[in-house]
mmCIF file of C-alpha atoms and ligand atoms in Angstrom:
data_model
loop_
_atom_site.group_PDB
_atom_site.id
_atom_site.type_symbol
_atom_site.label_atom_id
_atom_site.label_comp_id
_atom_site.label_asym_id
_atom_site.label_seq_id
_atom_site.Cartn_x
_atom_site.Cartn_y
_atom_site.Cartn_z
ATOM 1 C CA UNK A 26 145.920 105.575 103.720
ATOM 2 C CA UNK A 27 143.224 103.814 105.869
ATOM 3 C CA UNK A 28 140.987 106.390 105.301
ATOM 4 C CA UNK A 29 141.133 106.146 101.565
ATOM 5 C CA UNK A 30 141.130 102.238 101.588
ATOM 6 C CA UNK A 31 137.678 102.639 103.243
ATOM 7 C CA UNK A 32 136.219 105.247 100.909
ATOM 8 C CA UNK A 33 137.985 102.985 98.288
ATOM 9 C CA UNK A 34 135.682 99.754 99.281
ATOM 10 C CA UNK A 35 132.080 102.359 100.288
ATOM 11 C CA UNK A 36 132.492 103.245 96.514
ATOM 12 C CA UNK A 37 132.666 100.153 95.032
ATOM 13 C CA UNK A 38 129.876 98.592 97.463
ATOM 14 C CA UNK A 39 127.687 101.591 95.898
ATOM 15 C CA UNK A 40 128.868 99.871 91.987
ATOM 16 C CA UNK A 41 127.985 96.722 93.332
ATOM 17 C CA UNK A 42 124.505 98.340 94.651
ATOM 18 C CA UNK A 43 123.996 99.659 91.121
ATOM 19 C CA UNK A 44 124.900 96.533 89.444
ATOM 20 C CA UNK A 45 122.661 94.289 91.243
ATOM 21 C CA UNK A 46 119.800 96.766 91.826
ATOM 22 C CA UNK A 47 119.735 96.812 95.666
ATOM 23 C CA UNK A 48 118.928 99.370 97.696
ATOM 24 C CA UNK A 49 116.742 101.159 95.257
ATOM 25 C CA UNK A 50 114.695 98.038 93.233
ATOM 26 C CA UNK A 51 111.269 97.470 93.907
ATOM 27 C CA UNK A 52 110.133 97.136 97.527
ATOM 28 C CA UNK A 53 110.124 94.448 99.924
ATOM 29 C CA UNK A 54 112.585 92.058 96.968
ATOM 30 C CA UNK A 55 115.425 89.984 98.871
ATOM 31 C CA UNK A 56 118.068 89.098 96.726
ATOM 32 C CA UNK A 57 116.820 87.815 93.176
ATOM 33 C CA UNK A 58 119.279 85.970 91.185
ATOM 34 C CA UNK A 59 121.371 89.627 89.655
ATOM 35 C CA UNK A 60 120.950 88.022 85.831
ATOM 36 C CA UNK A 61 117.181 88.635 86.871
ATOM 37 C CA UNK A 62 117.449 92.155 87.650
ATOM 38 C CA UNK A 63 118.570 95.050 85.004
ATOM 39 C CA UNK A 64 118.999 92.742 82.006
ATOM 40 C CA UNK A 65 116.126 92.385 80.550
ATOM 41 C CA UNK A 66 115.839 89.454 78.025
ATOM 42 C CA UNK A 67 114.649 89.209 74.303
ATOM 43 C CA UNK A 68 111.596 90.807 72.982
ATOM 44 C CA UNK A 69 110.204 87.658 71.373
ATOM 45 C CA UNK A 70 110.619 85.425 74.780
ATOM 46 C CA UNK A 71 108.384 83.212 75.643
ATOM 47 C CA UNK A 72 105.838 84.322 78.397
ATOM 48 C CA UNK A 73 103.758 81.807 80.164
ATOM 49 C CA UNK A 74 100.106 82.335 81.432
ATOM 50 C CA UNK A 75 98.647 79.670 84.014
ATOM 51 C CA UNK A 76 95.012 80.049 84.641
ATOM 52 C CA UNK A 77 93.284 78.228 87.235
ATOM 53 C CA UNK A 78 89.960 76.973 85.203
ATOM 54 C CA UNK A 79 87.680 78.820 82.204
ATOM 55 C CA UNK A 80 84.526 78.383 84.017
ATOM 56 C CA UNK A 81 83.745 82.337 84.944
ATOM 57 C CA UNK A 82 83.748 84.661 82.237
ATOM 58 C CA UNK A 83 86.464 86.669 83.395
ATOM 59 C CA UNK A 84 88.725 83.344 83.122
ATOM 60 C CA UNK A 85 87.756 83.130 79.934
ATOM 61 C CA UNK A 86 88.352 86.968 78.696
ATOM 62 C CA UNK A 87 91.660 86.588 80.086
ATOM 63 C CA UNK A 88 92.655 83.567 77.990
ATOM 64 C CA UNK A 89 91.719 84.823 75.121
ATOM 65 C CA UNK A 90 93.437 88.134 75.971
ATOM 66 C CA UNK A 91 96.698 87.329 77.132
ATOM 67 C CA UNK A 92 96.943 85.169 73.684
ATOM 68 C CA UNK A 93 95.902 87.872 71.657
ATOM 69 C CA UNK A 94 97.958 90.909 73.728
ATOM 70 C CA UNK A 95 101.147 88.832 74.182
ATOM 71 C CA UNK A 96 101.327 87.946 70.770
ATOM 72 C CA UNK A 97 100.405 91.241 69.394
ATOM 73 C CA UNK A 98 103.394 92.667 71.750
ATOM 74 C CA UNK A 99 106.188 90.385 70.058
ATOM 75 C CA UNK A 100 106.415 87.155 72.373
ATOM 76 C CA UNK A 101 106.048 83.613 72.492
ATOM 77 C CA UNK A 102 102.650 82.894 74.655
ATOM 78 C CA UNK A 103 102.023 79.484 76.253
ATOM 79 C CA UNK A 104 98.510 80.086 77.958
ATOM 80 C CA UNK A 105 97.152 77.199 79.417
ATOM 81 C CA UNK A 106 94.331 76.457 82.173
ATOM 82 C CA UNK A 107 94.244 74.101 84.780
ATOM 83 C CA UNK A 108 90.723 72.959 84.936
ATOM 84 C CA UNK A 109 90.791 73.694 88.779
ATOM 85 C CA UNK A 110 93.269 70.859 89.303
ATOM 86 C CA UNK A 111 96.105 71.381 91.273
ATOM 87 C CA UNK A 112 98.303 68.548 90.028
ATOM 88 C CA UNK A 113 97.489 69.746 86.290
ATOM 89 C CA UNK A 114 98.596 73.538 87.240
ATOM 90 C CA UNK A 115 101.698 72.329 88.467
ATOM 91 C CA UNK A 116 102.680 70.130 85.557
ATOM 92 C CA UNK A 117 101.863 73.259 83.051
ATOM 93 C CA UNK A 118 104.427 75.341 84.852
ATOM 94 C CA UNK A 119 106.748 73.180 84.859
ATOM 95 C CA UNK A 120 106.563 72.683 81.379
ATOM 96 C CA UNK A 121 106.804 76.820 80.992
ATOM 97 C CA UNK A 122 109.697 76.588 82.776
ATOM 98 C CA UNK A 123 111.395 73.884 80.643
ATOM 99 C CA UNK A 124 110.515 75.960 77.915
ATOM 100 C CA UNK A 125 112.711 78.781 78.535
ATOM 101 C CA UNK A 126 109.676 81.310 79.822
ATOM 102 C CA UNK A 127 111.488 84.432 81.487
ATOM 103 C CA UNK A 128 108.034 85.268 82.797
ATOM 104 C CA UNK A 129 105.273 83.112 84.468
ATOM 105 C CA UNK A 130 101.526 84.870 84.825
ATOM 106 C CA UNK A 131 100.038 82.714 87.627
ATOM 107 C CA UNK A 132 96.140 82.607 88.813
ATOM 108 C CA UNK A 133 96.506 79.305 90.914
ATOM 109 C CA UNK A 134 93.949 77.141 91.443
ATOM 110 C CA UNK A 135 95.060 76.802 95.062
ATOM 111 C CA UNK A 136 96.933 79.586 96.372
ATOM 112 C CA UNK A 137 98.979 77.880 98.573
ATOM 113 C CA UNK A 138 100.059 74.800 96.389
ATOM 114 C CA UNK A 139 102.187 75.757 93.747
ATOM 115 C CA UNK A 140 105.202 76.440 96.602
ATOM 116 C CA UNK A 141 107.934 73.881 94.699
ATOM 117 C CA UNK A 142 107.418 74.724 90.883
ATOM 118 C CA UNK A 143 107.698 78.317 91.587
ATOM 119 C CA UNK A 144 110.799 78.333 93.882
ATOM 120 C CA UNK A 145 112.094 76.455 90.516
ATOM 121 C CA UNK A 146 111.373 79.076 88.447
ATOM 122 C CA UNK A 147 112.516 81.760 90.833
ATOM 123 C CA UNK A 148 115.994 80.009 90.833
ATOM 124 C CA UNK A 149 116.146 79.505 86.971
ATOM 125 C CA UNK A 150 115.859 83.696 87.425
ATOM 126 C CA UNK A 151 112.161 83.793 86.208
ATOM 127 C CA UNK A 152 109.694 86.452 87.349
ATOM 128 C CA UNK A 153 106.559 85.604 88.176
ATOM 129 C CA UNK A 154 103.416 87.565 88.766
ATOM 130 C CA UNK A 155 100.462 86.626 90.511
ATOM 131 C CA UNK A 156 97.300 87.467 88.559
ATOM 132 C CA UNK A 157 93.769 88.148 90.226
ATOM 133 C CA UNK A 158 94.754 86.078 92.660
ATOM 134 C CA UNK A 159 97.541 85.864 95.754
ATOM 135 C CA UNK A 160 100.198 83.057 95.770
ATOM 136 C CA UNK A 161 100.811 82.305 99.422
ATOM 137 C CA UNK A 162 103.237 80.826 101.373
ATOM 138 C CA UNK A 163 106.553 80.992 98.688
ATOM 139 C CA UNK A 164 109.246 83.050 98.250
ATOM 140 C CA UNK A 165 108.622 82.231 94.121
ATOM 141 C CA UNK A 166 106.162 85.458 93.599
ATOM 142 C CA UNK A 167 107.573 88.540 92.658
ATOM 143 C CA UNK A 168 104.039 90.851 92.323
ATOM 144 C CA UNK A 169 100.533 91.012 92.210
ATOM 145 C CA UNK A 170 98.196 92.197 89.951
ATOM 146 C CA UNK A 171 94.503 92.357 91.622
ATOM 147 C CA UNK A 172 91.536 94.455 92.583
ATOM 148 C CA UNK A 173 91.279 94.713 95.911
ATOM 149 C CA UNK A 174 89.693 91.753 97.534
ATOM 150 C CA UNK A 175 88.633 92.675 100.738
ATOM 151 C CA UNK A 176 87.564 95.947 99.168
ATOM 152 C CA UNK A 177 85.401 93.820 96.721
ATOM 153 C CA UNK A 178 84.174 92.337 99.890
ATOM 154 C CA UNK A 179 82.947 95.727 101.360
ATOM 155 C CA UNK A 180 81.484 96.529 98.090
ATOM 156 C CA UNK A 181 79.482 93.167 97.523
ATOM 157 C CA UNK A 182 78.503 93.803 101.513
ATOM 158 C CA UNK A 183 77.245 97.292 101.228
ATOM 159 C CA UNK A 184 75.335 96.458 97.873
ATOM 160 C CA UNK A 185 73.427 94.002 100.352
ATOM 161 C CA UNK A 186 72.428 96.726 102.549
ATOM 162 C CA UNK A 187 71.782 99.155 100.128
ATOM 163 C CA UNK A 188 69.142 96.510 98.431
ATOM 164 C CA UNK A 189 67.511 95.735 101.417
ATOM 165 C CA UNK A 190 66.950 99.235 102.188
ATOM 166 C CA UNK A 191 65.492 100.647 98.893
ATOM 167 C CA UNK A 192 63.718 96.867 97.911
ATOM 168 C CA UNK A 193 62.496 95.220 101.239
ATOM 169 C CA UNK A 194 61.299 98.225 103.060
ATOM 170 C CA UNK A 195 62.055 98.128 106.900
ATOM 171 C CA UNK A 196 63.877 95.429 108.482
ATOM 172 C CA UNK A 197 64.696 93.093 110.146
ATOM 173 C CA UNK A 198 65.951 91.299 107.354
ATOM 174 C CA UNK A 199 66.096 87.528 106.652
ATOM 175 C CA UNK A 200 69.495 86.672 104.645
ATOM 176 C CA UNK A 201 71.715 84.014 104.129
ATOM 177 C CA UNK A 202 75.682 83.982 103.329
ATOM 178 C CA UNK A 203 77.769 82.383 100.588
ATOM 179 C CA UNK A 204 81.593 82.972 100.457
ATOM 180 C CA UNK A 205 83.733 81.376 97.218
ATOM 181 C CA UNK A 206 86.182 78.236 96.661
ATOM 182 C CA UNK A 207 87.930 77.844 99.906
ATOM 183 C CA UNK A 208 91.442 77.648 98.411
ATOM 184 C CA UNK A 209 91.583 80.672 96.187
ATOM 185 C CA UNK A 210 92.725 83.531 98.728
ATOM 186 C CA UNK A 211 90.088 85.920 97.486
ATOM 187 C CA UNK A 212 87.178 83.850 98.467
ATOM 188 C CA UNK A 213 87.725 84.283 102.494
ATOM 189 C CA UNK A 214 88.834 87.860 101.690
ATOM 190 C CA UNK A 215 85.874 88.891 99.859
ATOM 191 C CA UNK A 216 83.724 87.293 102.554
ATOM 192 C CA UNK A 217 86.252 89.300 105.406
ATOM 193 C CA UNK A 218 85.367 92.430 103.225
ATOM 194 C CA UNK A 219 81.295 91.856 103.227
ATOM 195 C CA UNK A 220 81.308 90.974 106.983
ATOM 196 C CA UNK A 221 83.146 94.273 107.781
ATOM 197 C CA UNK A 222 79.894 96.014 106.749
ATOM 198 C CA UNK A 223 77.406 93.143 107.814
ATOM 199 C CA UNK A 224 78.747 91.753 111.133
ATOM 200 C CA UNK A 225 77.696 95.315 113.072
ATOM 201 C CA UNK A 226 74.273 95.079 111.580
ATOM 202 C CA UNK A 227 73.871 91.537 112.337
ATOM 203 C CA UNK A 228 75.005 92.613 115.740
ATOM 204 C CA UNK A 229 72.586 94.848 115.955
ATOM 205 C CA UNK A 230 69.419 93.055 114.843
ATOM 206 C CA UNK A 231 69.172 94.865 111.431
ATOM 207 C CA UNK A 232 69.979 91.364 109.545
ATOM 208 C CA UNK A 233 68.735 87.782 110.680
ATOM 209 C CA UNK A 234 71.248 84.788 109.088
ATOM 210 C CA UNK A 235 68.032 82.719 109.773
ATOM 211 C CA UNK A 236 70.138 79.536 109.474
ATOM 212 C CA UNK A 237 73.153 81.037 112.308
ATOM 213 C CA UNK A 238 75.582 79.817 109.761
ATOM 214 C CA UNK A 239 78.250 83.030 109.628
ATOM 215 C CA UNK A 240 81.975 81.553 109.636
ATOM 216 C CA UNK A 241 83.631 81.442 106.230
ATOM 217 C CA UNK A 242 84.111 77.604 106.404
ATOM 218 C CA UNK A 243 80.060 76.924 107.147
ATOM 219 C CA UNK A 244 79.332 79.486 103.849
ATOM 220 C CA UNK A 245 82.109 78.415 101.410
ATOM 221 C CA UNK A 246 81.552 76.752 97.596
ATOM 222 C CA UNK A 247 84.137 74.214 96.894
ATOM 223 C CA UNK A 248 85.375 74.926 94.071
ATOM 224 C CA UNK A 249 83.162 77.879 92.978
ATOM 225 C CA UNK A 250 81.086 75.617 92.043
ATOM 226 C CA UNK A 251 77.872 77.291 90.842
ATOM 227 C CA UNK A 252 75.737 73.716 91.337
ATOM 228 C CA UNK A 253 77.171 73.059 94.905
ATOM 229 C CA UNK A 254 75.694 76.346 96.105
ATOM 230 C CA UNK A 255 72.195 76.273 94.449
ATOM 231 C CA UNK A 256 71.801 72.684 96.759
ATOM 232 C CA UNK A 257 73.269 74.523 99.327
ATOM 233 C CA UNK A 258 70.705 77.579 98.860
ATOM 234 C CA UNK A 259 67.884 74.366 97.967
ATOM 235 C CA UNK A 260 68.689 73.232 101.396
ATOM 236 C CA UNK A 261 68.932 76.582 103.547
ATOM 237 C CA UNK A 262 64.810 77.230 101.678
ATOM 238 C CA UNK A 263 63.900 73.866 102.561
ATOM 239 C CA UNK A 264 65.529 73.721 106.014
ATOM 240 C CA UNK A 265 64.339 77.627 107.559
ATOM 241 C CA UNK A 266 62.072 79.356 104.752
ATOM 242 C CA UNK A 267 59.267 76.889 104.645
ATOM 243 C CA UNK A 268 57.537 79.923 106.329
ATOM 244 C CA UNK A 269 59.552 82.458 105.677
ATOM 245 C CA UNK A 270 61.021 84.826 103.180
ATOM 246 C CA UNK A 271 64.166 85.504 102.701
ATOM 247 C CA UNK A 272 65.107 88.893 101.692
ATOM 248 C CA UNK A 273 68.865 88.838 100.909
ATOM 249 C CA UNK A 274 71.828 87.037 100.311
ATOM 250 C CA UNK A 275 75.326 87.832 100.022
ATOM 251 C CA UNK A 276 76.696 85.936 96.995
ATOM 252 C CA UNK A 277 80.684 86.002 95.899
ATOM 253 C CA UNK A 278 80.431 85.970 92.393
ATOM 254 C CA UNK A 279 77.325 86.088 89.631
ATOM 255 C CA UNK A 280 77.750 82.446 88.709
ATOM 256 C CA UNK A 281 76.721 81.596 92.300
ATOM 257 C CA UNK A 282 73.948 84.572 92.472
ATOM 258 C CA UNK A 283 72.208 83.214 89.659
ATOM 259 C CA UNK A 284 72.504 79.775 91.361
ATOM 260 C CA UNK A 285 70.663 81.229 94.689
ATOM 261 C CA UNK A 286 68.289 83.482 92.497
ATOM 262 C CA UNK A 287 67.072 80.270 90.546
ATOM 263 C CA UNK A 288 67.259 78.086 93.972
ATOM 264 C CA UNK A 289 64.765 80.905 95.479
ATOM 265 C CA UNK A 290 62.772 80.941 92.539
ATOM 266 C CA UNK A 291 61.977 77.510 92.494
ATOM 267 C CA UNK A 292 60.721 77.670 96.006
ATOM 268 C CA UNK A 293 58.492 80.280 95.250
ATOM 269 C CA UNK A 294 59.993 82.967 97.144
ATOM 270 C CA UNK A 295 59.990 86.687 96.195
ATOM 271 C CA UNK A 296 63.248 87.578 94.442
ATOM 272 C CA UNK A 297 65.832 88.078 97.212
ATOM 273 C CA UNK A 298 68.344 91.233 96.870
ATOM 274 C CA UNK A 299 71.459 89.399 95.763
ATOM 275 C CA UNK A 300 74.891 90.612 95.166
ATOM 276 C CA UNK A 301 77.846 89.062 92.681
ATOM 277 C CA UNK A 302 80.971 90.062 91.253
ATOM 278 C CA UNK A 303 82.390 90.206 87.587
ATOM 279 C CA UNK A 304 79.313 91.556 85.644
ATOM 280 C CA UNK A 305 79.348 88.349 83.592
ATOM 281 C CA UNK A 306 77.177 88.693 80.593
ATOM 282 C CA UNK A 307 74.051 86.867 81.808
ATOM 283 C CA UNK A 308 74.009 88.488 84.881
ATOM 284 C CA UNK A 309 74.528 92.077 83.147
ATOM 285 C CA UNK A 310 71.010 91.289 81.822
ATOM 286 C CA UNK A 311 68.988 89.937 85.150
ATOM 287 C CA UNK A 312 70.419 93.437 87.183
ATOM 288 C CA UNK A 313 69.006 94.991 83.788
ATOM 289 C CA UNK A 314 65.459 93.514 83.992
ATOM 290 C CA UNK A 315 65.840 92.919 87.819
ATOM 291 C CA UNK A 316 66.142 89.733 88.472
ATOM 292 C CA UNK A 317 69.901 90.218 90.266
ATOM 293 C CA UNK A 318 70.318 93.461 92.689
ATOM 294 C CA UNK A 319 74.285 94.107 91.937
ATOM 295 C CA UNK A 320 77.260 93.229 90.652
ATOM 296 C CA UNK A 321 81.270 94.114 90.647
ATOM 297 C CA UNK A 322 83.006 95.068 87.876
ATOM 298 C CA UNK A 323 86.433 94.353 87.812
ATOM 299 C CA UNK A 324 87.238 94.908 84.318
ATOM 300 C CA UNK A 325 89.954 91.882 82.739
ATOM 301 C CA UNK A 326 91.051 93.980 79.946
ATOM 302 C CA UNK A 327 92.525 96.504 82.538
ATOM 303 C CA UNK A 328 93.733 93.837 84.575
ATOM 304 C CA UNK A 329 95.513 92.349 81.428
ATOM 305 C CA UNK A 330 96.945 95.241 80.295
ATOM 306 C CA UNK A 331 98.546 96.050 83.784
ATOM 307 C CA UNK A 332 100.474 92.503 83.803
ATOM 308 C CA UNK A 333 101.711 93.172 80.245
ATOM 309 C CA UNK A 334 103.075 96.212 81.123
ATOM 310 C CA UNK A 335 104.869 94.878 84.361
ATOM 311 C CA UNK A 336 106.068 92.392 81.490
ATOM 312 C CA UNK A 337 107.508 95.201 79.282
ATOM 313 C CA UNK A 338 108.870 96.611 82.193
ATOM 314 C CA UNK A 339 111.340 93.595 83.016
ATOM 315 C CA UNK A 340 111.773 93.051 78.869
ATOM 316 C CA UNK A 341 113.050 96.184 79.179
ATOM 317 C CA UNK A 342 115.529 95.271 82.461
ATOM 318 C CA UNK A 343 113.500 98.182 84.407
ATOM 319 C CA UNK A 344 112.476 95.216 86.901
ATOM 320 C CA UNK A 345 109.075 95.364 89.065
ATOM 321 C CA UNK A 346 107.529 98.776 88.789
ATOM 322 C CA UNK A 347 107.165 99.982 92.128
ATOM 323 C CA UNK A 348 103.341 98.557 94.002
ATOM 324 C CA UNK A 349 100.600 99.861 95.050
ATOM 325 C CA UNK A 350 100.832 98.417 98.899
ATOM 326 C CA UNK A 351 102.360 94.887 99.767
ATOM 327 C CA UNK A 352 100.627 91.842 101.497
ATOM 328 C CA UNK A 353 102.324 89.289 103.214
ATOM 329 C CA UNK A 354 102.053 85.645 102.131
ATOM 330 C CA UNK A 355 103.506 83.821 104.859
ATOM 331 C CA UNK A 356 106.778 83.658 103.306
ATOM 332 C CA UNK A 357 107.556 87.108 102.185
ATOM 333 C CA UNK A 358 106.118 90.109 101.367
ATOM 334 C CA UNK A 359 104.659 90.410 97.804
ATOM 335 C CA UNK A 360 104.190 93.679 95.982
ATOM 336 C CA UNK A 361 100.497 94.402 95.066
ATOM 337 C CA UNK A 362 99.199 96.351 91.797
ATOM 338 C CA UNK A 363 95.697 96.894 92.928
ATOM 339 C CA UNK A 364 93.057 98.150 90.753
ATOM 340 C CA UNK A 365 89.569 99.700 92.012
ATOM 341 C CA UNK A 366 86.619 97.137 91.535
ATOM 342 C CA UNK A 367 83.114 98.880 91.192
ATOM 343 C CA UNK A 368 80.307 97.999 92.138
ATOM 344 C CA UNK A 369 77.084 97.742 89.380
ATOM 345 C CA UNK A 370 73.588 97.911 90.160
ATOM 346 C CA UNK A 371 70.556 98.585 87.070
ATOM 347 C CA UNK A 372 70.726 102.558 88.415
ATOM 348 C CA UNK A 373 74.593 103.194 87.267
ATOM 349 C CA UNK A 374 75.326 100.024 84.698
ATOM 350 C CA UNK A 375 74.771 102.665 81.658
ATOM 351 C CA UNK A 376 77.451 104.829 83.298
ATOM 352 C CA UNK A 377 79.438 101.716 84.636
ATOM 353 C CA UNK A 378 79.799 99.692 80.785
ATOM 354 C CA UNK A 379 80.071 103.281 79.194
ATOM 355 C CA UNK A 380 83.626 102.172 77.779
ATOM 356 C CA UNK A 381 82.034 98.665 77.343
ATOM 357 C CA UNK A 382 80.474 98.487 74.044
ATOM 358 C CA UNK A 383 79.524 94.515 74.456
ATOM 359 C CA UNK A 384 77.975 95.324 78.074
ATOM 360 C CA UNK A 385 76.248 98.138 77.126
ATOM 361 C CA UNK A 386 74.667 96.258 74.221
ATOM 362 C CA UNK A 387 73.146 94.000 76.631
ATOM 363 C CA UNK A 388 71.071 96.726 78.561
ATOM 364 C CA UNK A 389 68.181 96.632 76.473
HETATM 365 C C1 LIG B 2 87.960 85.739 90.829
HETATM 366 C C2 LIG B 2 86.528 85.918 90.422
HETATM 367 C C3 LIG B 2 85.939 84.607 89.940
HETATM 368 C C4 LIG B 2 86.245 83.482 90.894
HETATM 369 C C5 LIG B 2 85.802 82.132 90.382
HETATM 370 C C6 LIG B 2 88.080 84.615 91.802
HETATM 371 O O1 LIG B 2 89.405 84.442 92.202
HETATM 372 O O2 LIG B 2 88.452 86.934 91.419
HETATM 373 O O3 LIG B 2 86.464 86.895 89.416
HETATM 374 O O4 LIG B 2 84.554 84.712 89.808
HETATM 375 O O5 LIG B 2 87.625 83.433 91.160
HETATM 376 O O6 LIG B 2 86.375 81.832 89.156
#
């Protein structure tokens, strides 16, 4: 009689399993609200996408993306951008929650502020997904969707080298560092990522940071800022390149490389080998007539597409498809969809924008 009581009660903790999706969901999920999990929810809902600011291009791609991709997929989209203010991020959320959004698309402006409104959502059972960016320190993230940021780093790093080598001829090189806005979480990964490659040869005499000014927090560009680092780059010229040259610098993104580029040319230096990230238009055409060593790509369309089909996915009460790797963000660990970022210099753009009809226009 025991006996079967107890295989009685193991059977219908199993139902209960199945119900609520335990034990076989997505990884590294403590207990969502069940209604969350398995249901699904109408195919015209209303999705809501919170951007941090338009001022990159890739910002701006996605805007006009999500709009266009949500809508052409059947649901309501609210897409709004924040204008890189933390109070105004907050407030948009809020309102997405309010109006009955079963799934928030977040790329905070500060990664670690948005704690509150999102353990809101989480307990009104919304999902929310964490777009090119990480959202640290709340249990209100459910995913992910990124390239790799310290692998950018590497990439951005290596580029460096690589341009020194075939541009500058032997070393010692001269360089400087820039990292990105100090509260998105990719800036001090994509500078962890670079310094991987760079710290050994800075070690080991093969690069000179003339100005000694290495840590993340000395390097960092409020805001991203593209004006803040050309008087920062002004400054470093003035300050230790009177009589010198400078012969490389490690920039985050291409806003800021064009920033250091133009700071260097004003001070009548010889182009330095420069990195960046996102293959923004205008810098598509300097690494095509030389003016900017390399680029990342990290495609937005692909990036896009990935977080509307984790959207599909819980439409269709599938839940989070399983990640790529997790990350923790103080609070829990958060599933990560990570895409490869590649790295573009004028010898492989052709082959890099071959799918990219308004890139590939541009090399010319
Ligand atoms: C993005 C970059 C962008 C930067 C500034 C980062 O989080 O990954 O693509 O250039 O923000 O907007």
């Amino acid at each position: 009689m025991k006996k079967r009581v107890s295989l009685f009660l193991v059977a219908l903790l199993m139902v209960a399993m199945a119900l609520t999706g335990c034990g076989g969901g997505a990884q590294n999920e403590p207990a969502d609200p069940p209604a969350a999990e398995g249901d699904g929810f109408a195919a015209d809902a209303v999705i809501g996408v919170a951007l941090p600011w338009l001022g990159t291009q890739n910002w701006a791609e996605a805007d006009q993306m999500f709009k266009d991709q949500l809508e052409a997929a059947g649901f309501k989209a609210i897409v709004q951008h924040a204008d890189n203010k933390v109070p105004q991020q907050q407030q948009q959320i809020e309102s997405m929650i309010q109006n009955g959004a079963k799934v928030i698309v977040v790329g905070p402006v500060d990664g670690s502020q948005l704690g509150a409104v999102l353990e809101e959502a989480e307990a009104a059972g919304i999902k929310i997904i964490g777009y090119d960016r990480l959202i640290e320190n709340t249990t209100g993230v459910d995913g992910v969707v990124q390239f790799g940021s310290v692998k950018t780093g590497e990439l951005q790093g290596q580029a460096l080298l690589d341009g020194l080598a075939a541009v500058k001829g032997e070393g010692p090189y001269n360089i400087e560092l820039f990292g990105g806005g100090p509260a998105d979480p990719n800036a001090p990964n994509f500078f962890k990522g670079a310094m991987k490659v760079l710290q050994p040869k800075i070690d080991d005499g093969t690069l000179v940071v003339v100005s000694g000014q290495t840590d993340f927090t000395q390097c960092a560009t409020m805001d991203w800022d593209n004006s803040k680092a050309q008087a920062r780059m002004d400054s470093l010229l003035s300050g230790f390149y009177a009589d010198k040259e400078i012969h490389g610098v490690l920039s985050p993104n291409d806003g800021i490389a064009r920033a250091i580029i133009t700071a260097s040319e004003q001070a009548g230096q010889q182009l330095p080998v420069v990195s960046g990230l996102d293959a923004e238009n205008e810098s598509v055409e300097w690494i095509w007539s030389g003016r900017q060593y390399s680029t990342v790509a990290k495609p937005t369309d692909v990036l896009v597409n990935k977080t509307i089909e984790i959207i599909k996915s819980l439409q269709a009460g599938n839940g989070m498809p399983a990640p790529d790797t997790t990350v923790n963000n103080g609070k829990k660990d958060v599933g990560v969809y990570e895409l490869p970022p590649l790295v573009v210099t004028k010898e492989n753009a052709k082959e890099a924008f071959a799918n990219d009809p308004g890139r590939l226009e541009l090399l010319k």
